[in-house]
Tab-separated table of N, CA, C and O and ligand atoms in Angstrom:
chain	number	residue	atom	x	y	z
A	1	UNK	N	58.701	34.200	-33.370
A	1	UNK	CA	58.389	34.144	-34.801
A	1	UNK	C	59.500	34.808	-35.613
A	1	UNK	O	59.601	36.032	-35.694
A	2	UNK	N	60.470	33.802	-36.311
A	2	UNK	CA	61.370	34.602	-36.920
A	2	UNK	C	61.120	35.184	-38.185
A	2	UNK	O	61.861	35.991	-38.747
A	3	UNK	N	59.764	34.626	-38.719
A	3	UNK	CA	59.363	34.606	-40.460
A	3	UNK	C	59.517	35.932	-40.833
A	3	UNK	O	59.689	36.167	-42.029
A	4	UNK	N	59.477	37.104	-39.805
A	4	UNK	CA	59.321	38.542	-40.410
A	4	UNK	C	60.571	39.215	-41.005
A	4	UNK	O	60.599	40.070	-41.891
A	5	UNK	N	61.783	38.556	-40.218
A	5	UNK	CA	63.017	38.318	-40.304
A	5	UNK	C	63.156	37.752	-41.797
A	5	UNK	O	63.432	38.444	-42.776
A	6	UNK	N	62.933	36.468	-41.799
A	6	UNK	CA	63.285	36.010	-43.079
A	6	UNK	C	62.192	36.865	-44.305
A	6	UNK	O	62.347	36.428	-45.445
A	7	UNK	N	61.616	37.487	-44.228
A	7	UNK	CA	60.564	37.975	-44.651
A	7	UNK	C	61.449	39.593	-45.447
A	7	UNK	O	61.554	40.106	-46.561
A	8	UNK	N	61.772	39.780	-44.458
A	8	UNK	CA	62.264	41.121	-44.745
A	8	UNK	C	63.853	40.682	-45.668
A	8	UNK	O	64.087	41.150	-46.782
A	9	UNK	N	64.791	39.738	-44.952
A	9	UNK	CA	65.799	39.263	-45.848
A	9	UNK	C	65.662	38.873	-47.781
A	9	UNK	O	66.494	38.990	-48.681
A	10	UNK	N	64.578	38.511	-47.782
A	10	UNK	CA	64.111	38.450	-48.995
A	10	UNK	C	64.112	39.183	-49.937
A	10	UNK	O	64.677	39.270	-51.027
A	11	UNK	N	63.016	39.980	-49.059
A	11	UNK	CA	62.802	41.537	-49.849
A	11	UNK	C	64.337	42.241	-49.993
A	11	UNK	O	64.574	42.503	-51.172
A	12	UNK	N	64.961	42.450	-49.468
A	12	UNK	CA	66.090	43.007	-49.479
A	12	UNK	C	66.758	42.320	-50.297
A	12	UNK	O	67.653	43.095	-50.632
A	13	UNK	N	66.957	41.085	-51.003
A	13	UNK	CA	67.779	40.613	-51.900
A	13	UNK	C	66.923	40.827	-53.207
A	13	UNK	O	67.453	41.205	-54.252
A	14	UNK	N	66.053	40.658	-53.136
A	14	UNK	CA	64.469	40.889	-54.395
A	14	UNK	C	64.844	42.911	-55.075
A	14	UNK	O	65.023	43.455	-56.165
A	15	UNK	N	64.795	43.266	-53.847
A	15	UNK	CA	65.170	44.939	-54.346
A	15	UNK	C	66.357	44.679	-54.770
A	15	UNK	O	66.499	44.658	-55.993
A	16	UNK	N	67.376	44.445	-54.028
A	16	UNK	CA	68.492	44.077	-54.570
A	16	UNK	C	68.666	44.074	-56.281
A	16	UNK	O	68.803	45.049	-57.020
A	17	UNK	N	68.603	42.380	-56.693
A	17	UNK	CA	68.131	42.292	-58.082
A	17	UNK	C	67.556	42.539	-58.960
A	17	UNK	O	67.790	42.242	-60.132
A	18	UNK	N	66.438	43.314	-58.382
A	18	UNK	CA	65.641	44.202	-58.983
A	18	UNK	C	66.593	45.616	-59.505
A	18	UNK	O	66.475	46.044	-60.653
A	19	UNK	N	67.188	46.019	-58.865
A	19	UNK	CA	68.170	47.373	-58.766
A	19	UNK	C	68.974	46.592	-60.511
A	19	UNK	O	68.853	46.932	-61.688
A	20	UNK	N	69.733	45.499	-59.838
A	20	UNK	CA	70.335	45.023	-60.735
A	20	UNK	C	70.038	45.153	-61.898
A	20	UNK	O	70.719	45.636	-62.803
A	21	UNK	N	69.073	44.756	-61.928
A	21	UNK	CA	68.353	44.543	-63.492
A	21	UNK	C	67.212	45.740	-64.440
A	21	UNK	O	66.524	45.602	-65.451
A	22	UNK	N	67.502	47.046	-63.374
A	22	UNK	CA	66.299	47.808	-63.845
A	22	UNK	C	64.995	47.428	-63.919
A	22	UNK	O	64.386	47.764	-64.935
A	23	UNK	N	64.443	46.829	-63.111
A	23	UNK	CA	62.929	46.421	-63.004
A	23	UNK	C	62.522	47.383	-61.780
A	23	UNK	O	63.048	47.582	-60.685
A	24	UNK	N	61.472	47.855	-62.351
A	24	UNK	CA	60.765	48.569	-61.335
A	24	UNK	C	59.861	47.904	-60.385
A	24	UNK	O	59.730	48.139	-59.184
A	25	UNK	N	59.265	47.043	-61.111
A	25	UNK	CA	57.797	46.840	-60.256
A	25	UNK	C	58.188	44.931	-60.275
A	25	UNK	O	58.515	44.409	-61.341
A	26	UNK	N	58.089	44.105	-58.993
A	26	UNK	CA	58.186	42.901	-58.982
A	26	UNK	C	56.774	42.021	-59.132
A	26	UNK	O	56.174	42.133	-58.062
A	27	UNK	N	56.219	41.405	-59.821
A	27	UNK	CA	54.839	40.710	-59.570
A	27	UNK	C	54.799	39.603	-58.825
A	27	UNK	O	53.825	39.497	-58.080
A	28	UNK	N	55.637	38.706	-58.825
A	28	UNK	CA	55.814	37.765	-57.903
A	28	UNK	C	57.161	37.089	-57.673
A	28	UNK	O	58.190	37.127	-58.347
A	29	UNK	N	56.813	36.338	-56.314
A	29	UNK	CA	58.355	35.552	-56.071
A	29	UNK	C	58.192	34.365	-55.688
A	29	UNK	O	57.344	34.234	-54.805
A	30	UNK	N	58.783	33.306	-56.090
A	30	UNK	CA	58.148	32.097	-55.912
A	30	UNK	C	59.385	31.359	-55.020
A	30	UNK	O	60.280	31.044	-55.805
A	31	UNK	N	59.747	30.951	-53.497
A	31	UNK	CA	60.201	30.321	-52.722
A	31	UNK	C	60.316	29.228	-52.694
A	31	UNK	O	59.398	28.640	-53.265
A	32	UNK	N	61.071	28.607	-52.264
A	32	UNK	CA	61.312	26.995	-52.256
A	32	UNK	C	61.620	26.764	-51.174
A	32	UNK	O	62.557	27.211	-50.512
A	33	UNK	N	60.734	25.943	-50.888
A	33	UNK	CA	60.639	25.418	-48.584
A	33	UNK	C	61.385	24.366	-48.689
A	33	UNK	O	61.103	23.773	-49.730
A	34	UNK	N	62.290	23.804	-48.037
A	34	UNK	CA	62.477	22.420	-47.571
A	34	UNK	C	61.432	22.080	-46.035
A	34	UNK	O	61.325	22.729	-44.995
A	35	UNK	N	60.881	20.976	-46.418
A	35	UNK	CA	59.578	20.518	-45.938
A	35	UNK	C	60.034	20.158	-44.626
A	35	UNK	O	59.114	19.741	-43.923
A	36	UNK	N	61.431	20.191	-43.935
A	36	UNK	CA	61.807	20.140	-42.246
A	36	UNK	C	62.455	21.577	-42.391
A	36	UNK	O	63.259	21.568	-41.459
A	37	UNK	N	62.570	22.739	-42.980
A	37	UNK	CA	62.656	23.645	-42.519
A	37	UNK	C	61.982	24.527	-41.068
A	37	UNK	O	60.865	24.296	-40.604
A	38	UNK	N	62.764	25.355	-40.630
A	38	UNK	CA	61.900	25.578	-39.256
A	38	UNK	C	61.142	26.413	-39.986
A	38	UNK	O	60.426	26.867	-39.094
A	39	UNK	N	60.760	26.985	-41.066
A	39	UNK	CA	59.547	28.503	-41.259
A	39	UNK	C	58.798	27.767	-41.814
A	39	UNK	O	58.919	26.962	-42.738
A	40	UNK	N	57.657	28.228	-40.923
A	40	UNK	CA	56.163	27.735	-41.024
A	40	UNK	C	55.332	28.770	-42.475
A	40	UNK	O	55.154	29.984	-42.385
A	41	UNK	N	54.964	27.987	-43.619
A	41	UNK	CA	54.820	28.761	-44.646
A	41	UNK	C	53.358	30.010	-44.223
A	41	UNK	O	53.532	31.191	-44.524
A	42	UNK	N	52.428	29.710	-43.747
A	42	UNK	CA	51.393	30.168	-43.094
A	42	UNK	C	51.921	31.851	-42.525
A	42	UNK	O	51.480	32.878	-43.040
A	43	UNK	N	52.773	31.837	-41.563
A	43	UNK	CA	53.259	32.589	-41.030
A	43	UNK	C	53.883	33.155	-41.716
A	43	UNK	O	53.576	34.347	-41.757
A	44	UNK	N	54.804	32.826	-42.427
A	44	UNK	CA	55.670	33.864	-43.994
A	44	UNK	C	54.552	34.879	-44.655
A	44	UNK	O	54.737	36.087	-44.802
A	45	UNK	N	53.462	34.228	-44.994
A	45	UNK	CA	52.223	34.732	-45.652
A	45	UNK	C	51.807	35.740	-44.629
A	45	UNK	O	51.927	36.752	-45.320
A	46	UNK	N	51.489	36.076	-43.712
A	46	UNK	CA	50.802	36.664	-42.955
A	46	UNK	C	51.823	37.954	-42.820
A	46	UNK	O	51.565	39.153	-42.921
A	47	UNK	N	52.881	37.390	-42.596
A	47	UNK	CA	54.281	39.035	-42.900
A	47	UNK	C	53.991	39.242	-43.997
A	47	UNK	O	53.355	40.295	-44.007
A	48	UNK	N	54.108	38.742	-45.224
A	48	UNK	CA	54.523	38.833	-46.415
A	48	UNK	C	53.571	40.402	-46.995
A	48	UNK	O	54.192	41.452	-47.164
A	49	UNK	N	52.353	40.331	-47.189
A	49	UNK	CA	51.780	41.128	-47.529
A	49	UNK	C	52.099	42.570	-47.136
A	49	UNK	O	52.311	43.460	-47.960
A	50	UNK	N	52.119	42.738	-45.726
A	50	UNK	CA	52.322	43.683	-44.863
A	50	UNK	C	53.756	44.249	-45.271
A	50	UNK	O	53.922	45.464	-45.376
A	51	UNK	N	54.757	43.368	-45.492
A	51	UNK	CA	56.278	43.665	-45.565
A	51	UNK	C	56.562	44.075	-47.016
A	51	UNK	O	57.566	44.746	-47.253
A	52	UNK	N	55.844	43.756	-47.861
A	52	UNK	CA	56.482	44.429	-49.379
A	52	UNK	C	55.700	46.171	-49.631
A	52	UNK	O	56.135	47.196	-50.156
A	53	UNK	N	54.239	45.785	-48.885
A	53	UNK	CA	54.179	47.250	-48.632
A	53	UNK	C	54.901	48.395	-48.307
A	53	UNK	O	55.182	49.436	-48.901
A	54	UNK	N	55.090	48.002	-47.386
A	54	UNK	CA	55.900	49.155	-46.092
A	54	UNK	C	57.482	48.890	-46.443
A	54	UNK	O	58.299	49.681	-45.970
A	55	UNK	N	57.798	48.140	-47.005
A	55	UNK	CA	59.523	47.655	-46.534
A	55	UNK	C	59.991	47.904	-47.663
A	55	UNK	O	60.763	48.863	-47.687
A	56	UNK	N	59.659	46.984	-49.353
A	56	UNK	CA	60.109	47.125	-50.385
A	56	UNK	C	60.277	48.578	-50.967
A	56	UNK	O	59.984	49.587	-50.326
A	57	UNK	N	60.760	48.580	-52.198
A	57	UNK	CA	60.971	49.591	-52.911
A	57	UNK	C	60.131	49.473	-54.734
A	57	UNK	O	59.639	50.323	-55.475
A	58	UNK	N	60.326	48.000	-54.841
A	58	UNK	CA	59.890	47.506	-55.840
A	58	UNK	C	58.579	46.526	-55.659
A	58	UNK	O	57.790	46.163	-56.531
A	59	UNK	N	58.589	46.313	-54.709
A	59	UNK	CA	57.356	44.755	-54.810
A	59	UNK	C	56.339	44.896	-54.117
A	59	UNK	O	55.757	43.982	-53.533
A	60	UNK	N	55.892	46.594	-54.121
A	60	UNK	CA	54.150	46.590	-53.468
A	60	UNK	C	53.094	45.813	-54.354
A	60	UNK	O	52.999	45.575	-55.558
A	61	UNK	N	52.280	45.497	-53.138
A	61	UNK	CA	51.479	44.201	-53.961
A	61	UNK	C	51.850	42.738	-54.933
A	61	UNK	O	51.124	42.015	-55.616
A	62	UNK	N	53.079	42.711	-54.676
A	62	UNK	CA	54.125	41.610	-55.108
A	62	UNK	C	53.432	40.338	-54.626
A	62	UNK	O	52.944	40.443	-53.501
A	63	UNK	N	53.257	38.947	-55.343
A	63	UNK	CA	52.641	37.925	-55.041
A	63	UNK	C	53.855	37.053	-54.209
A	63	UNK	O	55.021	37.135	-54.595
A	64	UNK	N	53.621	36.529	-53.479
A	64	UNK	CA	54.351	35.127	-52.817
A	64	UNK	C	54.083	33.670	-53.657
A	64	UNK	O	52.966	33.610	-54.169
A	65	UNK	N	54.815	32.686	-53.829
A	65	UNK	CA	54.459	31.327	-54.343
A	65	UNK	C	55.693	30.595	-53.431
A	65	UNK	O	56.760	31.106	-53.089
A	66	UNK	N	55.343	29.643	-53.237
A	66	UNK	CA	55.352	28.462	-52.342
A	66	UNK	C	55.466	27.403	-52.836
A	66	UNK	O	54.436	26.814	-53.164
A	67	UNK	N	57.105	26.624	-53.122
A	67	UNK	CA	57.030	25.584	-53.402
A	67	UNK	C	57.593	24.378	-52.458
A	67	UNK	O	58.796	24.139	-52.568
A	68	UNK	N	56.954	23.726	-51.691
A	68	UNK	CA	57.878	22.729	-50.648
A	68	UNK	C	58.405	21.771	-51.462
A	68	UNK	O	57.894	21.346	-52.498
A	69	UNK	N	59.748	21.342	-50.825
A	69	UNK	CA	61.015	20.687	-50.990
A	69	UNK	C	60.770	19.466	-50.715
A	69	UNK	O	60.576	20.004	-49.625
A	70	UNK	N	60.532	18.106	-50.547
A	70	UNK	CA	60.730	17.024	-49.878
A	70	UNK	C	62.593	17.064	-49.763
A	70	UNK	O	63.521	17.352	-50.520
A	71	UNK	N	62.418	16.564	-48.266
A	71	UNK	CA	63.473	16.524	-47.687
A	71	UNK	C	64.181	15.055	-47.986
A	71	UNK	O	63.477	14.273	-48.626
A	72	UNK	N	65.454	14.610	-47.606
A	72	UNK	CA	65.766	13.452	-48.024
A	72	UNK	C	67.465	13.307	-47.017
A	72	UNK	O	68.385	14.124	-47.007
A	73	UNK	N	67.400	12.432	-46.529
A	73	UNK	CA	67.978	12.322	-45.581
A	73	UNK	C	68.770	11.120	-46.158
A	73	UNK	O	68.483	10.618	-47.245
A	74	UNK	N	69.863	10.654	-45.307
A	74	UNK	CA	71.091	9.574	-46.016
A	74	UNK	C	71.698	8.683	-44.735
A	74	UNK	O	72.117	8.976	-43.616
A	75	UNK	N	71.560	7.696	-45.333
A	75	UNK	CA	72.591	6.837	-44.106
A	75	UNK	C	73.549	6.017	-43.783
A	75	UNK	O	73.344	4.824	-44.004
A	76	UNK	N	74.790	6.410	-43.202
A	76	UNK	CA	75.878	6.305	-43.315
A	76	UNK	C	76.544	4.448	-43.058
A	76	UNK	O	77.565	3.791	-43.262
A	77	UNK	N	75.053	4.272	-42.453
A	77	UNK	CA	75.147	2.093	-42.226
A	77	UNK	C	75.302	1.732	-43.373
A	77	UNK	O	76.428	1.422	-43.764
A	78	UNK	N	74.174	1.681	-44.226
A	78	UNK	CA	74.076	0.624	-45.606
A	78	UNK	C	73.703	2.107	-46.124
A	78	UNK	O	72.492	2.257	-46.290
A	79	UNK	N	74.366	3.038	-46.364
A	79	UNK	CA	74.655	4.253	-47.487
A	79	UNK	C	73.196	4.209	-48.432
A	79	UNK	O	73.496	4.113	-49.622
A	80	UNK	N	71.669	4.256	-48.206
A	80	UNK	CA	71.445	4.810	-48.774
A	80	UNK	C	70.389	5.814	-48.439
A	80	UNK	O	70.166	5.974	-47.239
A	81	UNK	N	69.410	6.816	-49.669
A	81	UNK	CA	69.014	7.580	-48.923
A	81	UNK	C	67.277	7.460	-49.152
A	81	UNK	O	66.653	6.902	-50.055
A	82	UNK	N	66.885	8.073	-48.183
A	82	UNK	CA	65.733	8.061	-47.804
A	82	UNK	C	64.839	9.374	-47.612
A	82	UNK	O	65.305	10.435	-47.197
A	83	UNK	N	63.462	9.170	-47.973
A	83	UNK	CA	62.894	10.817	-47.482
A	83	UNK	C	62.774	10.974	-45.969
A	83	UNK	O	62.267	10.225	-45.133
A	84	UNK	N	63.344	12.082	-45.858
A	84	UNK	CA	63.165	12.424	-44.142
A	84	UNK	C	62.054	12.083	-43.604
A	84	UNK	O	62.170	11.395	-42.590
A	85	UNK	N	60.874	12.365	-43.986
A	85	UNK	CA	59.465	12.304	-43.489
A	85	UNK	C	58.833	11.461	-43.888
A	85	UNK	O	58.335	11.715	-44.985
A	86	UNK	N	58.466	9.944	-43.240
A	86	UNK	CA	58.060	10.306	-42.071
A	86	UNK	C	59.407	9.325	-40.729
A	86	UNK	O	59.161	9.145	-39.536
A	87	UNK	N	60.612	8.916	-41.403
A	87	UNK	CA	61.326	8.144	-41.006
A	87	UNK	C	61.983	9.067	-39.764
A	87	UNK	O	61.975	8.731	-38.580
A	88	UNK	N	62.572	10.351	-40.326
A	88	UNK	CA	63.240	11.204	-39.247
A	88	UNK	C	64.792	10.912	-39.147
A	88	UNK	O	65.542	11.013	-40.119
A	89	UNK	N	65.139	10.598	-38.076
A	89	UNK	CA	66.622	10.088	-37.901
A	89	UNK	C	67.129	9.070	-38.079
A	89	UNK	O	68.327	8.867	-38.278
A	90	UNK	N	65.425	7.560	-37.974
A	90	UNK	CA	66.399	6.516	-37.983
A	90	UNK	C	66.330	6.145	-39.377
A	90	UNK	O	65.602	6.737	-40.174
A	91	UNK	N	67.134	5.099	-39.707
A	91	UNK	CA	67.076	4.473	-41.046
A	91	UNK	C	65.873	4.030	-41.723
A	91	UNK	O	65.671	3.537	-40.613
A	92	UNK	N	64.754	3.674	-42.513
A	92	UNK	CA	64.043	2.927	-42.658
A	92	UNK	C	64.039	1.168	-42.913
A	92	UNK	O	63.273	0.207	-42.848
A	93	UNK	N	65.685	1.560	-43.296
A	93	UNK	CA	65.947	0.232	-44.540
A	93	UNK	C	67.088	-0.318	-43.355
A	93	UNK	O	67.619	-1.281	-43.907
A	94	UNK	N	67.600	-0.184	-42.226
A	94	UNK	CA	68.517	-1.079	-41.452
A	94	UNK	C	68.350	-0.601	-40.349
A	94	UNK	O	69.028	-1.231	-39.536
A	95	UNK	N	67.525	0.577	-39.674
A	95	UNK	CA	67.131	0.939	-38.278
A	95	UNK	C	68.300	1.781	-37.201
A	95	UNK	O	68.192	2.070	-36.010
A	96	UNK	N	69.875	2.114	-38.567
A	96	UNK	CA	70.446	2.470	-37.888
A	96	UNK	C	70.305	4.425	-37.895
A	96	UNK	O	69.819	5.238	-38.681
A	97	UNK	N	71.199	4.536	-36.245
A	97	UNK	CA	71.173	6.074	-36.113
A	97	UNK	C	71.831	7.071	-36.929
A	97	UNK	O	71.552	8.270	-36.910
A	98	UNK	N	72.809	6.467	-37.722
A	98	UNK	CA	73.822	7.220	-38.435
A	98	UNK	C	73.499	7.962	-39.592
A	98	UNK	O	74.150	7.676	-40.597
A	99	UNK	N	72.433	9.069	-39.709
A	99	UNK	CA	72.296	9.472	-41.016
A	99	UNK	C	72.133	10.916	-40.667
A	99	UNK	O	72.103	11.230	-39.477
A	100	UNK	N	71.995	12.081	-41.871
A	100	UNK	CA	72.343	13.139	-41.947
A	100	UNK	C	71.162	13.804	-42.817
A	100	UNK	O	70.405	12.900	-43.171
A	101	UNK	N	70.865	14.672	-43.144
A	101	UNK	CA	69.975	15.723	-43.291
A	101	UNK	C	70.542	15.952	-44.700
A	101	UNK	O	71.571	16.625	-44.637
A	102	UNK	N	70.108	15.514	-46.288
A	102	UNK	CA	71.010	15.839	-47.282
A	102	UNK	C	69.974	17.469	-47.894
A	102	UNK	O	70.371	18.516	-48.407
A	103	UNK	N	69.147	17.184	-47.674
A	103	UNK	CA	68.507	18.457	-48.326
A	103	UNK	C	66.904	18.471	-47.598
A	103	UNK	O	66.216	17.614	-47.043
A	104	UNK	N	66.739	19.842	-47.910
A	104	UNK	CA	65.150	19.549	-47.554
A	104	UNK	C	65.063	20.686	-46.301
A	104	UNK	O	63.947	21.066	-45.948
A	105	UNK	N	66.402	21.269	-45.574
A	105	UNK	CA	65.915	22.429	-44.718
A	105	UNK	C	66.659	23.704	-45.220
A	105	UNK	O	67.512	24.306	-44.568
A	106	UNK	N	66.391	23.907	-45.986
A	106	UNK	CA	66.669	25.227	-47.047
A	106	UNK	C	65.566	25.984	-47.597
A	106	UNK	O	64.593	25.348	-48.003
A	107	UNK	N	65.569	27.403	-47.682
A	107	UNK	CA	64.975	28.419	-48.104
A	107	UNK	C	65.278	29.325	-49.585
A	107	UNK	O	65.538	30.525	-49.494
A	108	UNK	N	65.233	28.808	-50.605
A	108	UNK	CA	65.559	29.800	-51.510
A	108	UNK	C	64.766	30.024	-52.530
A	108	UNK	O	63.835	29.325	-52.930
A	109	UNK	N	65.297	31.354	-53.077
A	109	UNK	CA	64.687	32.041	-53.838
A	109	UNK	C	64.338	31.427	-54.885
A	109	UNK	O	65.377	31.055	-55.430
A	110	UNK	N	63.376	31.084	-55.525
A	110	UNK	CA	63.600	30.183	-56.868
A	110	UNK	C	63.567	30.970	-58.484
A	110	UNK	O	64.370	30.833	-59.407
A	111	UNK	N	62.179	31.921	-58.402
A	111	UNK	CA	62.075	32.415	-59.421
A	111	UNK	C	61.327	34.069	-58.154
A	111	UNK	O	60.832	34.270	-57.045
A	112	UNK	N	61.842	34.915	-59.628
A	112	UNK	CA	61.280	36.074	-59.257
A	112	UNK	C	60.844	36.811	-60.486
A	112	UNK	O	61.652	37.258	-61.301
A	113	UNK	N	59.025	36.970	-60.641
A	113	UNK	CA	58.929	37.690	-61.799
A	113	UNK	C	58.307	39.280	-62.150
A	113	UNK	O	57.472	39.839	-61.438
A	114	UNK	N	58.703	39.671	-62.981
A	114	UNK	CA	58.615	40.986	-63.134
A	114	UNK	C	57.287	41.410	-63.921
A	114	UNK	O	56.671	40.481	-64.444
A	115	UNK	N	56.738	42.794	-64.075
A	115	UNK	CA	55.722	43.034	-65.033
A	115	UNK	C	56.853	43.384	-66.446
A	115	UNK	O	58.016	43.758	-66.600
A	116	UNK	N	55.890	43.066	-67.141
A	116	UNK	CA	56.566	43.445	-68.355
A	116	UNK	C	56.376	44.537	-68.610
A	116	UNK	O	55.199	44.779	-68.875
A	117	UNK	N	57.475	45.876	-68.677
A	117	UNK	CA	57.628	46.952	-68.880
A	117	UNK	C	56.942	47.930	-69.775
A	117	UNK	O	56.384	49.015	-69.608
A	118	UNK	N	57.240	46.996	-70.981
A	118	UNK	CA	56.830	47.493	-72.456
A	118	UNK	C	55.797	47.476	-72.426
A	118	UNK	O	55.477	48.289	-73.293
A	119	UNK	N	54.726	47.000	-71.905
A	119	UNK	CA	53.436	46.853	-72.064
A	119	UNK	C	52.576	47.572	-70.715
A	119	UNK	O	51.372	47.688	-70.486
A	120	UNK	N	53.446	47.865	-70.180
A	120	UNK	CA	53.051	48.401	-68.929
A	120	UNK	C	52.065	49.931	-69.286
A	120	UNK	O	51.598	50.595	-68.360
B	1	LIG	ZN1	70.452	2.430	-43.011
């Protein structure tokens, strides 16, 4: 299970920017899955809670959000592209092997939001 890993990488860029920006307290962070990524969102969640506790500096009780990616894959026969899922490797549109992974197994940060200070 690597999610605790990526779990903790997070947080560490989240404090990070947080530092950056003088925010004390993080309320949530909202992720962006690519939908053939290997991290199982389930499992992120199950670190997640546990890890801003104990790990962060800024984001106890910090929310998680979850947005999956559709993936989209390309092919290099008759050049065009297609969603990865549920086709996979081969083409849909000419059956050939030649295509590539254009997006869709990526992890990033999308939004990260803060409490509002002033009102705090
Ligand atoms: Zn094709």
């Amino acid at each position: 299970m690597h999610e605790l890993g990526i779990v903790f990488h997070i947080i560490d860029r989240v404090d990070e920017v947080a530092e950056q920006n003088h925010v004390s307290r993080v309320k949530s962070v909202t992720l962006e899955i690519g939908e053939v990524s290997t991290i199982v969102p389930v499992y992120l969640r199950d670190c997640w809670s546990w890890a801003v506790d104990n790990r962060s500096k800024h984001m106890k009780g910090c929310e998680l959000k979850i947005d999956m990616i559709k993936a989209t894959s390309y092919c290099e026969d008759c050049q065009k592209a297609y969603p990865t899922k549920p086709s996979g490797r081969k083409c849909p549109y000419c059956g050939g092997p030649h295509t590539y992974l254009v997006s869709g197994d990526e992890t990033t940060i999308k939004n990260i939001e803060v409490y509002d200070e002033e009102n705090a």
